[in-house]
XYZ file of N, CA and C in Angstrom:
357
model
N -3.165 6.714 34.902
C -2.253 5.621 35.100
C -1.080 6.100 35.929
N -0.606 5.236 36.874
C 0.466 5.607 37.788
C 1.817 5.336 37.145
N 2.786 6.138 37.508
C 4.139 6.026 36.933
C 4.852 4.851 37.580
N 5.634 4.137 36.758
C 6.401 2.989 37.258
C 7.660 3.519 37.931
N 7.847 3.215 39.205
C 8.978 3.731 39.978
C 9.912 2.587 40.356
N 11.174 2.930 40.691
C 12.092 1.880 41.132
C 11.635 1.347 42.486
N 12.053 0.119 42.793
C 11.669 -0.450 44.075
C 12.334 0.302 45.229
N 11.821 0.117 46.425
C 12.382 0.774 47.600
C 13.825 0.272 47.809
N 14.765 1.122 47.990
C 16.168 0.755 48.186
C 16.951 0.686 46.883
N 16.354 0.823 45.752
C 17.018 0.859 44.470
C 17.233 -0.507 43.857
N 17.692 -0.487 42.626
C 17.947 -1.729 41.895
C 19.265 -2.354 42.368
N 19.430 -3.635 42.096
C 20.688 -4.330 42.373
C 21.769 -3.777 41.424
N 23.073 -3.768 41.878
C 24.111 -3.288 40.959
C 24.267 -4.245 39.765
N 24.509 -3.652 38.613
C 24.668 -4.438 37.388
C 26.112 -4.955 37.335
N 26.282 -6.266 37.147
C 27.627 -6.852 37.078
C 28.106 -6.764 35.635
N 29.047 -5.898 35.390
C 29.585 -5.715 34.046
C 31.034 -6.222 33.955
N 31.664 -6.542 35.092
C 33.032 -7.063 35.074
C 32.994 -8.578 35.029
N 34.117 -9.156 34.467
C 34.236 -10.614 34.481
C 34.815 -11.036 35.815
N 34.287 -12.054 36.380
C 34.752 -12.523 37.678
C 35.700 -13.708 37.473
N 36.957 -13.386 37.054
C 37.950 -14.425 36.800
C 38.924 -14.431 37.977
N 39.108 -15.579 38.605
C 40.049 -15.610 39.739
C 41.484 -15.438 39.242
N 42.315 -14.764 40.057
C 43.725 -14.540 39.706
C 44.479 -15.862 39.810
N 45.304 -16.155 38.778
C 46.076 -17.396 38.782
C 47.488 -17.090 39.246
N 48.080 -17.975 40.009
C 49.465 -17.814 40.461
C 49.565 -16.921 41.674
N 50.814 -16.603 41.996
C 51.072 -15.789 43.178
C 50.990 -14.317 42.830
N 51.028 -13.521 43.844
C 51.058 -12.084 43.628
C 52.433 -11.704 43.067
N 52.525 -10.634 42.303
C 53.818 -10.240 41.712
C 54.906 -9.997 42.750
N 54.547 -9.563 43.932
C 55.562 -9.320 44.961
C 56.269 -10.615 45.342
N 55.542 -11.730 45.343
C 56.172 -13.011 45.676
C 57.134 -13.450 44.576
N 56.752 -13.197 43.325
C 57.662 -13.526 42.221
C 58.938 -12.682 42.311
N 58.788 -11.398 42.594
C 59.969 -10.533 42.728
C 60.840 -10.984 43.900
N 60.212 -11.343 45.020
C 60.962 -11.812 46.170
C 61.750 -13.084 45.829
N 61.109 -14.021 45.139
C 61.802 -15.247 44.727
C 62.950 -14.961 43.770
N 62.721 -14.052 42.813
C 63.761 -13.715 41.843
C 64.975 -13.097 42.541
N 64.736 -12.154 43.450
C 65.849 -11.508 44.152
C 66.565 -12.483 45.078
N 65.831 -13.426 45.637
C 66.476 -14.439 46.482
C 67.423 -15.305 45.653
N 66.969 -15.749 44.513
C 67.804 -16.592 43.645
C 69.001 -15.800 43.120
N 68.758 -14.546 42.722
C 69.865 -13.718 42.243
C 70.882 -13.448 43.349
N 70.397 -13.205 44.564
C 71.305 -12.964 45.682
C 72.172 -14.175 45.964
N 71.577 -15.369 45.910
C 72.355 -16.583 46.122
C 73.395 -16.761 45.017
N 73.008 -16.458 43.771
C 73.957 -16.564 42.656
C 75.127 -15.608 42.806
N 74.845 -14.359 43.199
C 75.918 -13.395 43.403
C 76.821 -13.818 44.559
N 76.228 -14.378 45.600
C 77.017 -14.854 46.737
C 78.004 -15.929 46.281
N 77.517 -16.908 45.512
C 78.398 -17.982 45.036
C 79.452 -17.436 44.067
N 79.063 -16.477 43.212
C 80.001 -15.898 42.251
C 81.132 -15.170 42.974
N 80.797 -14.346 43.945
C 81.818 -13.585 44.670
C 82.722 -14.529 45.458
N 82.128 -15.562 46.038
C 82.936 -16.550 46.768
C 83.906 -17.255 45.819
N 83.446 -17.590 44.594
C 84.320 -18.227 43.607
C 85.429 -17.314 43.142
N 85.132 -16.020 42.953
C 86.167 -15.067 42.533
C 87.237 -14.942 43.612
N 86.801 -14.900 44.863
C 87.785 -14.823 45.956
C 88.654 -16.080 46.000
N 88.038 -17.228 45.742
C 88.802 -18.480 45.731
C 89.828 -18.472 44.597
N 89.420 -17.989 43.404
C 90.360 -17.908 42.283
C 91.501 -16.939 42.583
N 91.184 -15.817 43.227
C 92.236 -14.869 43.597
C 93.216 -15.508 44.574
N 92.704 -16.259 45.514
C 93.581 -16.923 46.486
C 94.454 -17.980 45.813
N 93.882 -18.728 44.877
C 94.681 -19.727 44.150
C 95.764 -19.055 43.306
N 95.425 -17.927 42.690
C 96.429 -17.194 41.907
C 97.549 -16.672 42.780
N 97.190 -16.160 43.962
C 98.207 -15.661 44.891
C 99.109 -16.803 45.355
N 98.509 -17.956 45.629
C 99.296 -19.115 46.059
C 100.241 -19.570 44.948
N 99.758 -19.559 43.712
C 100.589 -19.956 42.576
C 101.762 -18.991 42.410
N 101.490 -17.684 42.566
C 102.542 -16.693 42.414
C 103.622 -16.882 43.486
N 103.208 -17.075 44.744
C 104.192 -17.242 45.808
C 104.959 -18.545 45.669
N 104.310 -19.590 45.176
C 105.054 -20.842 44.986
C 106.114 -20.669 43.909
N 105.795 -19.915 42.864
C 106.810 -19.653 41.826
C 107.944 -18.793 42.369
N 107.602 -17.818 43.203
C 108.642 -16.963 43.795
C 109.589 -17.800 44.649
N 109.037 -18.737 45.417
C 109.874 -19.569 46.275
C 110.681 -20.595 45.481
N 110.234 -20.955 44.282
C 110.963 -21.933 43.475
C 112.071 -21.310 42.639
N 112.067 -20.007 42.450
C 113.051 -19.358 41.579
C 114.491 -19.643 42.016
N 114.865 -19.529 43.307
C 116.271 -19.810 43.670
C 116.696 -21.245 43.343
N 115.801 -22.198 43.575
C 116.157 -23.588 43.284
C 116.343 -23.788 41.778
N 115.457 -23.219 40.981
C 115.583 -23.360 39.530
C 116.829 -22.650 39.017
N 117.153 -21.491 39.611
C 118.363 -20.771 39.203
C 119.611 -21.580 39.556
N 119.616 -22.207 40.736
C 120.767 -23.026 41.139
C 120.918 -24.228 40.211
N 119.804 -24.825 39.839
C 119.857 -25.960 38.915
C 120.422 -25.530 37.561
N 120.003 -24.364 37.098
C 120.511 -23.840 35.831
C 122.007 -23.530 35.940
N 122.430 -22.960 37.072
C 123.851 -22.656 37.263
C 124.696 -23.929 37.284
N 124.212 -24.977 37.976
C 124.951 -26.248 37.988
C 125.082 -26.816 36.579
N 124.006 -26.705 35.790
C 124.055 -27.210 34.424
C 125.069 -26.426 33.592
N 125.127 -25.104 33.792
C 126.085 -24.299 33.027
C 127.524 -24.611 33.437
N 127.754 -24.823 34.726
C 129.109 -25.168 35.184
C 129.519 -26.518 34.609
N 128.598 -27.479 34.604
C 128.898 -28.795 34.042
C 129.251 -28.665 32.555
N 128.472 -27.858 31.824
C 128.773 -27.648 30.399
C 130.115 -26.937 30.207
N 130.392 -25.977 31.093
C 131.643 -25.220 30.987
C 132.844 -26.136 31.175
N 132.794 -26.979 32.224
C 133.925 -27.869 32.461
C 134.042 -28.928 31.367
N 132.928 -29.396 30.842
C 132.988 -30.361 29.730
C 133.603 -29.704 28.503
N 133.246 -28.433 28.288
C 133.810 -27.704 27.148
C 135.314 -27.492 27.340
N 135.727 -27.170 28.561
C 137.153 -26.996 28.840
C 137.929 -28.296 28.625
N 137.355 -29.409 29.078
C 138.018 -30.705 28.889
C 138.109 -31.061 27.407
N 137.036 -30.753 26.659
C 137.033 -31.037 25.227
C 138.106 -30.211 24.519
N 138.240 -28.932 24.905
C 139.270 -28.086 24.301
C 140.667 -28.598 24.665
N 140.852 -29.030 25.903
C 142.149 -29.572 26.335
C 142.502 -30.798 25.501
N 141.490 -31.619 25.259
C 141.714 -32.837 24.488
C 142.069 -32.522 23.029
N 141.354 -31.557 22.450
C 141.567 -31.248 21.039
C 142.820 -30.398 20.806
N 143.017 -29.358 21.658
C 144.101 -28.416 21.416
C 145.368 -28.749 22.210
N 145.226 -29.533 23.261
C 146.386 -29.883 24.058
C 146.733 -28.856 25.113
N 145.996 -27.768 25.213
C 146.246 -26.759 26.244
C 144.924 -26.066 26.577
N 144.889 -25.409 27.721
C 143.696 -24.661 28.123
C 143.759 -23.298 27.455
N 142.657 -22.911 26.867
C 142.626 -21.614 26.180
C 141.706 -20.677 26.926
N 141.999 -19.384 26.803
C 141.156 -18.346 27.388
C 140.611 -17.514 26.241
N 139.320 -17.472 26.151
C 138.714 -16.740 25.038
C 138.752 -15.247 25.303
N 138.492 -14.844 26.537
C 138.368 -13.419 26.834
C 139.619 -12.822 27.456
N 140.691 -13.580 27.549
C 141.954 -13.111 28.120
C 141.742 -12.570 29.527
N 140.945 -13.270 30.293
C 140.653 -12.839 31.662
C 140.259 -14.061 32.473
N 140.419 -13.960 33.806
C 139.998 -15.051 34.677
C 138.544 -14.891 35.116
N 137.928 -13.780 34.756
C 136.549 -13.530 35.156
C 135.621 -14.452 34.378
N 134.636 -15.021 35.087
C 133.696 -15.934 34.429
C 132.686 -15.128 33.628
N 132.526 -15.515 32.382
C 131.533 -14.879 31.514
C 130.491 -15.929 31.187
N 129.259 -15.604 31.484
C 128.176 -16.554 31.233
C 128.074 -16.805 29.730
N 128.115 -18.072 29.317
C 128.064 -18.365 27.887
C 126.665 -18.103 27.329
N 126.657 -17.699 26.068
C 125.374 -17.506 25.386
C 125.233 -18.594 24.341
N 124.060 -19.165 24.309
C 123.809 -20.241 23.366
C 122.773 -19.748 22.367
N 123.000 -20.031 21.114
C 121.989 -19.736 20.103
C 121.541 -21.066 19.499
N 120.256 -21.197 19.364
C 119.702 -22.443 18.835
C 119.533 -22.278 17.336
N 120.156 -23.175 16.608
C 120.027 -23.116 15.147
C 119.097 -24.255 14.704
N 118.332 -23.996 13.672
C 117.411 -25.034 13.213
C 118.153 -26.209 12.592
N 117.602 -27.404 12.772
C 118.255 -28.585 12.228
C 117.905 -28.781 10.753
N 116.695 -28.483 10.376
C 116.272 -28.627 8.984
C 116.169 -27.261 8.344
N 117.006 -27.022 7.360
C 116.976 -25.748 6.667
C 116.350 -25.985 5.298
N 115.217 -25.387 5.066
C 114.554 -25.558 3.762
C 114.908 -24.383 2.868
N 115.122 -24.685 1.584
C 115.501 -23.632 0.645
C 114.338 -23.251 -0.230
């Protein structure tokens, strides 16, 4: 009896793998999309931080420019109070009094006392 031999050219390859098609895009495309979105987010974030810094700088300079006007307004209010106080003293005492025995102007200090004192 003759021996059974393989056919000429050999047997067909045995398919042992599953032939499942890949779903979705390749991972490189996902990474590219992720970095694109992140780059846009960082761009907007940095632009917003610069805008906030500029607004803060503008606010600071506007306050610096307003200080002389506010100081002048405060000085006018103190002079008005000073002259009203002098007139009140003249009315009550009949003469002008000097508290510090000097002609030099001393800025008055005011202390705020509470109106309701609880015991």
